[in-house]
Coordinates of C-alpha atoms and ligand atoms in Angstrom, one line a residue:
M30 CA 113.5 116.1 79.2
D31 CA 111.1 114.5 76.7
I32 CA 108.8 111.6 77.2
L33 CA 107.1 109.8 74.4
I34 CA 104.1 107.6 75.1
R35 CA 103.8 105.4 72.1
G36 CA 100.9 103.4 70.5
G37 CA 98.3 103.7 73.2
R38 CA 94.6 104.4 72.8
I39 CA 94.5 108.1 73.6
L40 CA 91.3 108.8 75.4
D41 CA 90.7 112.5 76.2
P42 CA 86.9 113.1 76.9
S43 CA 87.6 116.8 77.4
R44 CA 88.2 117.1 73.7
D45 CA 86.3 114.0 72.4
V46 CA 89.6 112.4 71.4
D47 CA 89.7 108.6 71.1
Q48 CA 92.4 107.4 68.8
I49 CA 95.5 105.3 68.6
G50 CA 98.5 107.7 68.7
D51 CA 101.8 108.9 70.2
L52 CA 101.7 111.5 72.9
W53 CA 104.7 113.8 73.4
V54 CA 105.5 115.4 76.7
R55 CA 108.2 118.1 76.9
D56 CA 109.4 119.8 80.0
G57 CA 106.5 118.6 82.1
V58 CA 103.8 119.8 79.6
I59 CA 101.7 117.9 77.0
A60 CA 103.3 118.9 73.7
E61 CA 101.4 117.1 71.0
L62 CA 99.4 114.1 69.9
V63 CA 100.7 112.6 66.6
P64 CA 99.7 109.5 64.6
H65 CA 101.5 106.4 65.8
G66 CA 104.9 106.1 64.1
P67 CA 108.2 104.3 64.3
A68 CA 110.2 104.7 67.5
P69 CA 112.9 107.4 67.4
T70 CA 116.3 106.1 67.9
G71 CA 119.4 107.5 69.6
R72 CA 117.8 110.5 71.1
R73 CA 119.5 111.6 74.2
G74 CA 117.3 112.3 77.2
L75 CA 114.3 110.7 75.8
T76 CA 112.1 108.3 77.8
V77 CA 109.8 106.1 75.8
I78 CA 106.7 104.4 77.3
D79 CA 105.3 101.6 75.3
A80 CA 101.6 102.0 75.7
S81 CA 100.4 99.5 73.0
G82 CA 97.3 97.7 74.1
Q83 CA 96.8 100.3 76.8
V84 CA 94.7 103.4 77.4
V85 CA 96.3 106.8 77.8
C86 CA 94.0 109.3 79.5
P87 CA 94.3 112.4 81.7
G88 CA 95.4 111.7 85.2
L89 CA 92.3 110.9 87.3
I90 CA 90.9 113.5 89.7
D91 CA 89.4 112.6 93.1
V92 CA 87.5 115.4 94.8
H93 CA 86.8 113.3 97.9
C94 CA 89.5 111.4 99.8
H95 CA 90.7 111.3 103.4
L96 CA 94.5 111.6 103.8
R97 CA 94.3 111.7 107.6
D98 CA 97.2 114.1 107.9
P99 CA 97.6 116.0 110.2
G100 CA 96.8 114.0 113.3
Q101 CA 95.9 110.4 112.3
E102 CA 99.2 109.4 110.7
E103 CA 98.7 105.8 111.9
K104 CA 95.9 105.6 109.3
E105 CA 97.5 107.5 106.4
T106 CA 100.0 110.3 105.7
I107 CA 100.3 112.7 102.7
A108 CA 103.3 110.6 101.6
T109 CA 101.4 107.2 101.6
G110 CA 98.1 108.6 100.5
T111 CA 99.5 110.4 97.5
R112 CA 101.5 107.2 96.5
A113 CA 98.3 105.2 96.8
A114 CA 96.6 107.7 94.6
A115 CA 99.4 107.5 92.0
R116 CA 99.1 103.7 92.0
G117 CA 95.4 104.2 91.2
G118 CA 96.1 106.6 88.3
F119 CA 95.1 109.8 90.2
T120 CA 97.2 112.9 89.8
S121 CA 94.9 115.3 91.7
V122 CA 93.1 114.7 95.0
C123 CA 91.1 116.9 97.3
S124 CA 91.8 116.0 100.9
M125 CA 89.0 116.0 103.4
A126 CA 88.9 118.4 106.3
N127 CA 88.2 116.0 109.2
T128 CA 91.8 115.7 110.3
T129 CA 93.1 116.3 113.8
P130 CA 92.9 119.2 114.2
P131 CA 90.3 119.8 111.5
V132 CA 91.1 122.2 108.6
D133 CA 89.3 125.1 110.1
N134 CA 92.0 127.7 110.1
R135 CA 94.8 129.0 107.7
A136 CA 97.6 127.3 109.6
V137 CA 96.3 123.8 108.9
I138 CA 95.8 124.5 105.2
E139 CA 99.4 125.9 105.0
Y140 CA 100.6 122.7 106.8
I141 CA 98.9 120.5 104.3
R142 CA 100.1 122.5 101.3
R143 CA 103.7 122.5 102.6
K144 CA 103.7 118.8 103.3
A145 CA 102.1 118.0 100.0
A146 CA 104.8 120.0 98.2
G147 CA 107.5 118.2 100.2
E148 CA 106.5 114.6 100.5
G149 CA 103.5 114.2 98.2
V150 CA 103.9 112.8 94.7
I151 CA 100.7 114.2 93.1
R152 CA 98.6 117.4 93.5
V153 CA 96.7 117.8 96.8
F154 CA 94.0 120.4 97.1
P155 CA 92.8 120.8 100.7
L156 CA 89.2 121.1 101.6
A157 CA 88.4 123.2 104.6
A158 CA 85.7 122.7 107.2
V159 CA 82.4 124.6 106.9
T160 CA 82.1 125.1 110.7
R161 CA 84.6 125.7 113.4
G162 CA 85.9 122.5 114.9
M163 CA 83.4 120.8 112.6
G164 CA 81.0 121.5 115.4
G165 CA 78.1 122.4 113.1
R166 CA 77.3 125.7 114.6
E167 CA 79.6 128.6 113.7
L168 CA 81.0 129.1 110.1
T169 CA 84.7 129.1 109.6
E170 CA 86.4 132.2 108.0
M171 CA 85.6 130.9 104.6
A172 CA 87.0 133.8 102.6
D173 CA 90.3 133.6 104.5
L174 CA 90.5 129.8 104.0
A175 CA 89.7 130.1 100.3
D176 CA 92.4 132.7 100.1
A177 CA 94.8 130.2 101.8
G178 CA 94.0 127.6 99.2
A179 CA 90.8 125.8 100.3
I180 CA 89.3 124.3 97.1
A181 CA 85.9 123.7 98.7
F182 CA 84.3 123.4 102.1
S183 CA 83.0 120.2 103.9
D184 CA 82.4 118.9 107.3
D185 CA 82.4 115.4 105.8
G186 CA 82.2 112.7 108.4
K187 CA 79.7 115.0 110.2
P188 CA 76.5 116.1 108.5
L189 CA 75.5 119.8 108.7
L190 CA 72.3 119.2 110.7
D191 CA 71.4 122.9 111.4
S192 CA 69.5 124.1 108.4
G193 CA 70.2 127.8 109.3
V194 CA 73.9 127.1 109.3
M195 CA 73.6 125.3 105.9
R196 CA 71.7 128.3 104.5
H197 CA 74.4 130.7 105.6
A198 CA 77.2 128.4 104.3
L199 CA 75.5 128.3 100.9
E200 CA 75.2 132.1 100.9
Y201 CA 78.9 132.5 101.7
S202 CA 79.8 129.9 99.0
R203 CA 78.6 132.5 96.4
L204 CA 81.0 135.1 97.8
V205 CA 84.0 132.8 97.9
G206 CA 83.1 131.0 94.7
R207 CA 83.8 127.5 96.2
P208 CA 81.3 124.7 96.7
I209 CA 79.9 123.4 99.9
M210 CA 80.3 119.6 99.9
V211 CA 77.8 117.8 102.0
H212 CA 77.6 114.4 103.7
E213 CA 73.9 113.9 103.7
E214 CA 72.7 112.1 106.9
D215 CA 69.9 113.0 109.3
T216 CA 71.5 111.3 112.3
A217 CA 68.2 111.1 114.1
L218 CA 67.1 108.7 111.4
S219 CA 70.4 106.8 111.0
A220 CA 71.3 106.6 114.7
G221 CA 72.9 103.3 115.6
G222 CA 72.8 102.0 112.0
V223 CA 75.8 100.0 110.8
M224 CA 74.5 98.8 107.4
N225 CA 71.7 99.5 104.9
E226 CA 68.3 99.1 106.5
G227 CA 66.6 96.3 104.6
P228 CA 66.1 92.5 104.4
V229 CA 69.9 91.7 104.6
A230 CA 70.3 93.7 107.8
T231 CA 67.3 91.9 109.3
R232 CA 68.8 88.5 108.3
L233 CA 72.1 89.4 109.8
G234 CA 70.6 91.0 112.9
L235 CA 72.4 94.3 112.4
K236 CA 70.9 97.7 113.0
G237 CA 69.9 99.4 109.7
W238 CA 70.8 102.9 108.4
P239 CA 67.9 103.8 106.2
G240 CA 68.1 105.5 102.8
V241 CA 65.6 108.1 103.9
A242 CA 68.1 109.6 106.4
E243 CA 70.1 110.6 103.3
E244 CA 67.2 111.5 101.1
V245 CA 65.6 114.0 103.5
M246 CA 68.9 115.9 103.7
I247 CA 69.4 115.8 99.9
A248 CA 66.0 117.3 99.5
R249 CA 66.6 120.0 102.1
D250 CA 69.9 121.1 100.6
L251 CA 68.6 121.2 97.1
L252 CA 65.8 123.5 98.3
L253 CA 68.4 125.7 100.1
A254 CA 70.6 125.8 97.0
E255 CA 67.6 126.9 95.0
L256 CA 66.8 129.6 97.6
T257 CA 70.3 131.0 97.9
G258 CA 71.8 130.3 94.5
G259 CA 74.8 128.9 96.5
R260 CA 77.2 126.3 95.2
L261 CA 76.2 122.9 96.5
H262 CA 78.1 119.6 95.9
I263 CA 76.4 116.5 97.2
A264 CA 78.9 113.8 98.3
H265 CA 78.4 110.0 97.9
V266 CA 74.8 109.6 96.8
T267 CA 73.7 106.0 97.4
T268 CA 70.0 105.5 96.9
A269 CA 67.6 105.3 93.9
R270 CA 65.2 107.7 95.7
G271 CA 68.1 110.1 96.2
V272 CA 68.8 109.9 92.5
E273 CA 65.1 110.6 91.8
I274 CA 65.1 113.7 94.0
I275 CA 68.3 114.9 92.2
R276 CA 66.8 114.3 88.8
Q277 CA 63.7 116.4 89.8
A278 CA 66.0 119.2 91.0
R279 CA 67.8 119.2 87.6
D280 CA 64.4 119.5 85.9
R281 CA 63.6 122.5 88.1
G282 CA 66.8 124.1 87.0
I283 CA 68.6 124.1 90.4
R284 CA 72.4 124.3 89.9
F285 CA 74.5 121.9 91.9
T286 CA 76.9 118.9 91.4
A287 CA 76.8 115.4 92.9
E288 CA 78.9 112.3 93.0
A289 CA 78.9 108.6 93.6
T290 CA 81.7 106.3 94.8
P291 CA 83.1 103.2 93.2
H292 CA 82.0 101.0 96.1
H293 CA 78.3 102.2 95.9
L294 CA 78.4 101.7 92.1
T295 CA 79.8 98.2 92.2
L296 CA 79.0 96.6 95.6
T297 CA 75.7 96.0 97.5
D298 CA 74.7 95.1 101.0
E299 CA 74.7 91.4 100.1
W300 CA 78.5 91.7 100.5
V301 CA 78.0 92.3 104.2
A302 CA 76.4 88.8 104.2
G303 CA 79.4 87.4 102.5
L304 CA 77.9 87.0 99.0
R305 CA 80.3 88.1 96.3
P306 CA 79.6 88.3 92.6
D307 CA 82.6 86.1 91.7
G308 CA 80.9 83.2 93.5
R309 CA 83.7 82.9 96.0
S310 CA 82.5 82.6 99.5
A311 CA 83.5 85.4 101.8
I312 CA 83.3 85.9 105.5
P313 CA 80.0 87.4 106.5
Y314 CA 80.2 90.5 108.8
D315 CA 83.5 91.5 107.1
T316 CA 84.1 94.9 108.7
A317 CA 85.8 96.1 105.5
T318 CA 82.3 96.3 104.0
K319 CA 81.3 98.8 106.7
V320 CA 81.1 102.3 105.2
N321 CA 79.1 105.5 105.7
P322 CA 76.8 105.9 103.9
P323 CA 76.4 102.1 103.7
L324 CA 76.4 99.8 100.7
R325 CA 72.8 99.7 99.5
S326 CA 70.6 97.3 97.5
E327 CA 71.1 96.1 93.9
A328 CA 68.3 98.3 92.8
D329 CA 70.0 101.3 94.3
R330 CA 73.3 100.3 92.7
Q331 CA 71.6 100.1 89.3
A332 CA 70.0 103.5 89.8
L333 CA 73.4 105.0 90.6
V334 CA 75.0 103.5 87.5
A335 CA 72.2 104.9 85.4
A336 CA 72.6 108.3 87.0
I337 CA 76.3 108.3 86.2
R338 CA 75.6 107.2 82.6
E339 CA 72.9 109.9 82.1
G340 CA 74.8 112.7 83.9
V341 CA 72.2 113.0 86.7
L342 CA 75.3 112.5 88.9
D343 CA 78.2 114.5 87.6
L344 CA 81.3 112.6 88.8
I345 CA 82.8 109.7 90.6
S346 CA 85.0 110.2 93.7
T347 CA 86.5 107.5 95.9
D348 CA 85.8 108.6 99.5
H349 CA 89.1 106.8 100.2
A350 CA 88.9 106.3 104.0
P351 CA 91.9 104.4 105.3
H352 CA 91.9 102.9 108.7
S353 CA 94.4 101.0 110.8
E354 CA 93.9 97.4 111.6
V355 CA 92.7 97.9 115.1
D356 CA 89.8 100.1 113.8
K357 CA 88.5 97.2 111.8
L358 CA 89.6 94.1 113.7
C359 CA 86.6 93.9 115.9
E360 CA 82.9 93.1 115.8
Y361 CA 80.9 94.7 113.0
G362 CA 79.0 97.2 115.2
A363 CA 82.2 98.5 116.8
A364 CA 84.2 98.8 113.6
A365 CA 85.1 102.2 112.0
F366 CA 83.2 103.2 108.8
G367 CA 85.3 103.5 105.6
I368 CA 86.9 101.7 102.6
S369 CA 90.4 102.3 101.4
G370 CA 89.6 102.9 97.7
L371 CA 92.3 104.8 95.8
E372 CA 94.1 101.8 94.5
T373 CA 91.1 99.7 93.4
A374 CA 88.8 102.5 92.1
L375 CA 89.6 102.4 88.4
A376 CA 89.8 98.6 88.2
S377 CA 86.5 98.0 90.0
L378 CA 84.8 100.7 87.9
L379 CA 86.2 99.0 84.8
G380 CA 84.1 96.0 85.8
L381 CA 81.1 98.2 84.9
V382 CA 82.6 98.8 81.4
H383 CA 83.4 95.1 81.0
A384 CA 79.8 94.2 82.0
G385 CA 78.4 96.7 79.4
E386 CA 76.9 99.0 82.1
L387 CA 79.1 102.1 81.2
S388 CA 81.2 103.0 78.2
L389 CA 84.9 103.5 78.7
S390 CA 85.0 107.1 77.5
L391 CA 82.1 108.0 79.7
L392 CA 83.7 106.4 82.8
I393 CA 87.0 108.3 82.1
R394 CA 85.0 111.5 81.6
R395 CA 83.4 111.1 85.1
L396 CA 86.9 110.6 86.6
T397 CA 88.7 113.5 84.8
C398 CA 87.2 116.5 83.1
D399 CA 83.9 116.3 85.0
P400 CA 85.4 116.6 88.5
A401 CA 87.8 119.2 87.2
R402 CA 84.9 121.3 86.0
A403 CA 82.8 120.8 89.2
F404 CA 85.7 122.0 91.4
G405 CA 87.3 124.5 89.1
L406 CA 90.5 122.5 88.8
S407 CA 92.8 122.9 85.8
G408 CA 93.6 119.2 85.1
G409 CA 91.5 116.5 83.5
T410 CA 92.7 117.1 79.9
L411 CA 95.4 116.1 77.5
K412 CA 95.2 119.4 75.6
P413 CA 98.6 120.6 74.4
G414 CA 100.1 123.1 76.8
S415 CA 98.5 121.5 79.9
P416 CA 100.6 120.0 82.7
A417 CA 101.4 116.4 81.8
D418 CA 99.1 114.6 84.3
I419 CA 98.6 111.3 82.6
C420 CA 97.3 107.8 83.5
V421 CA 98.2 104.8 81.5
F422 CA 96.3 101.6 82.1
D423 CA 95.8 98.2 80.6
P424 CA 92.1 97.7 80.6
D425 CA 92.3 93.9 80.3
A426 CA 95.2 93.0 82.7
R427 CA 94.0 90.8 85.5
W428 CA 95.3 91.2 89.0
T429 CA 94.4 90.1 92.5
V430 CA 93.8 92.7 95.2
D431 CA 96.5 92.1 97.9
P432 CA 96.3 94.6 100.7
A433 CA 100.0 93.9 101.5
R434 CA 101.0 95.4 98.2
M435 CA 98.9 98.5 98.6
A436 CA 100.8 101.8 99.1
S437 CA 98.0 103.1 101.4
K438 CA 98.4 102.4 105.1
G439 CA 94.7 101.6 105.0
K440 CA 94.4 97.9 104.1
N441 CA 90.7 98.0 104.7
T442 CA 89.3 96.8 101.4
P443 CA 86.4 94.4 100.9
L444 CA 88.0 93.5 97.6
A445 CA 91.0 91.7 99.1
G446 CA 91.6 88.4 97.3
L447 CA 89.3 89.4 94.4
T448 CA 90.7 89.4 90.8
L449 CA 90.0 92.6 89.0
R450 CA 90.4 93.4 85.3
G451 CA 92.2 96.7 84.5
L452 CA 95.6 97.8 85.9
V453 CA 97.2 101.2 86.1
T454 CA 100.8 100.7 84.8
V455 CA 102.2 104.2 84.7
T456 CA 101.1 107.5 86.2
L457 CA 102.7 110.9 85.3
C458 CA 102.2 114.0 87.3
D459 CA 103.7 117.3 86.0
G460 CA 105.6 115.2 83.5
R461 CA 107.3 113.0 86.1
I462 CA 106.7 109.3 86.4
V463 CA 105.2 109.0 89.9
H464 CA 104.1 105.4 89.5
L465 CA 105.4 102.5 87.4
H466 CA 103.8 99.2 88.3
E467 CA 106.3 96.7 89.5
D468 CA 105.2 94.0 87.1
H469 CA 105.4 96.3 84.1
Q470 CA 108.8 98.0 84.5
S471 CA 109.8 96.9 81.0
I472 CA 107.3 99.2 79.2
V473 CA 109.5 102.2 80.1
S474 CA 112.9 102.6 78.3
G475 CA 115.3 105.3 77.6
E476 CA 118.4 107.0 79.0
E477 CA 116.8 108.3 82.0
V478 CA 113.9 106.5 83.7
P479 CA 112.9 109.0 86.4
V480 CA 110.8 106.9 88.8
Ligands
LIG24 ZN1 80.9 111.3 104.0

């Protein structure tokens, strides 16, 4: 089975490739990149994807998403979550450990891997918990879990408050060669907070979650990483001060990686007040804007974008956090934290490219080879011989976010009704078409169209 992706802008930051060309896929593997030529005719078993006017890049990699399976299947399953990922152009995701039960033993890892192999449409790499029951006290059997397939360790959803436990976890991370991924929040400082502490929260009469609750923990963990030489990955950095602390740690030579999310890079706490950049009026107190850590100020957002641009932050991850309607259909204070983000990530980030805040190749780098490197994953490249994990997107196509059309069970997006520019048309994983956008079926032709 051959697939020819014709006439697209081939963008592969892993090899500094950026050219118009034709990409051949044979037997699930990237075969070769050749200059754009005429379409072959009459070849049996050939599928042709017309990518003219589109970008062809490695399948996106998300090191931070919540698939909610096992135990919270009303919010998401591996089947729906991986389909949502494919619609968003992702071909590899790392699933978070705060399931029910949490991923703190081999049986749960094996369940996720088996289920992903059976009903998933893209690659799923499970994260395991750092502590038993995510209780924050006793480390899990990290070596055993790594052996079972845990790609990294995280108690995300719950911060690791005990500094001694964090120190030991970092020491063990060296032995198992896997990162400890931390949700940075000193809950004594953030207690009761539902949105960013600042003038908007005061205006709305909502309790604030201050940036310093995150920053003190970032500082602590960087010091512990320096002490232990352990592998630290800082999840969802949200503040300018946090970026500054991270910048200083880089200057000191401390080794770690860190991420930002599409929503913190593109939205601010003004959205909670109903102020949207497209000028459309939105409902204030929209619980879809409630997320942990919260949307911050415009100055914070700009600092995060600069940090992504300069490599102070290594990569972008979605923190896709699907919830069911009842979790969000309530007053702001009572609503669950989280944004369903896999299907809007690339388009909302392309807004930064269209606004001149990031270059397209840098954005794709932060979504492909950089996360692959940080987590030791094999994807993120179009190098011949690699598995054919490919994202094809039209950077200019406009579409309106309609939660009803989302594959995710989580319809909780603050972008509902907003028109975005940039649409994923085709996603291939392992050389199979796992997503073909319903409005762009005609770009794929051939004897066999294996969707
Ligand atoms: Zn988190």
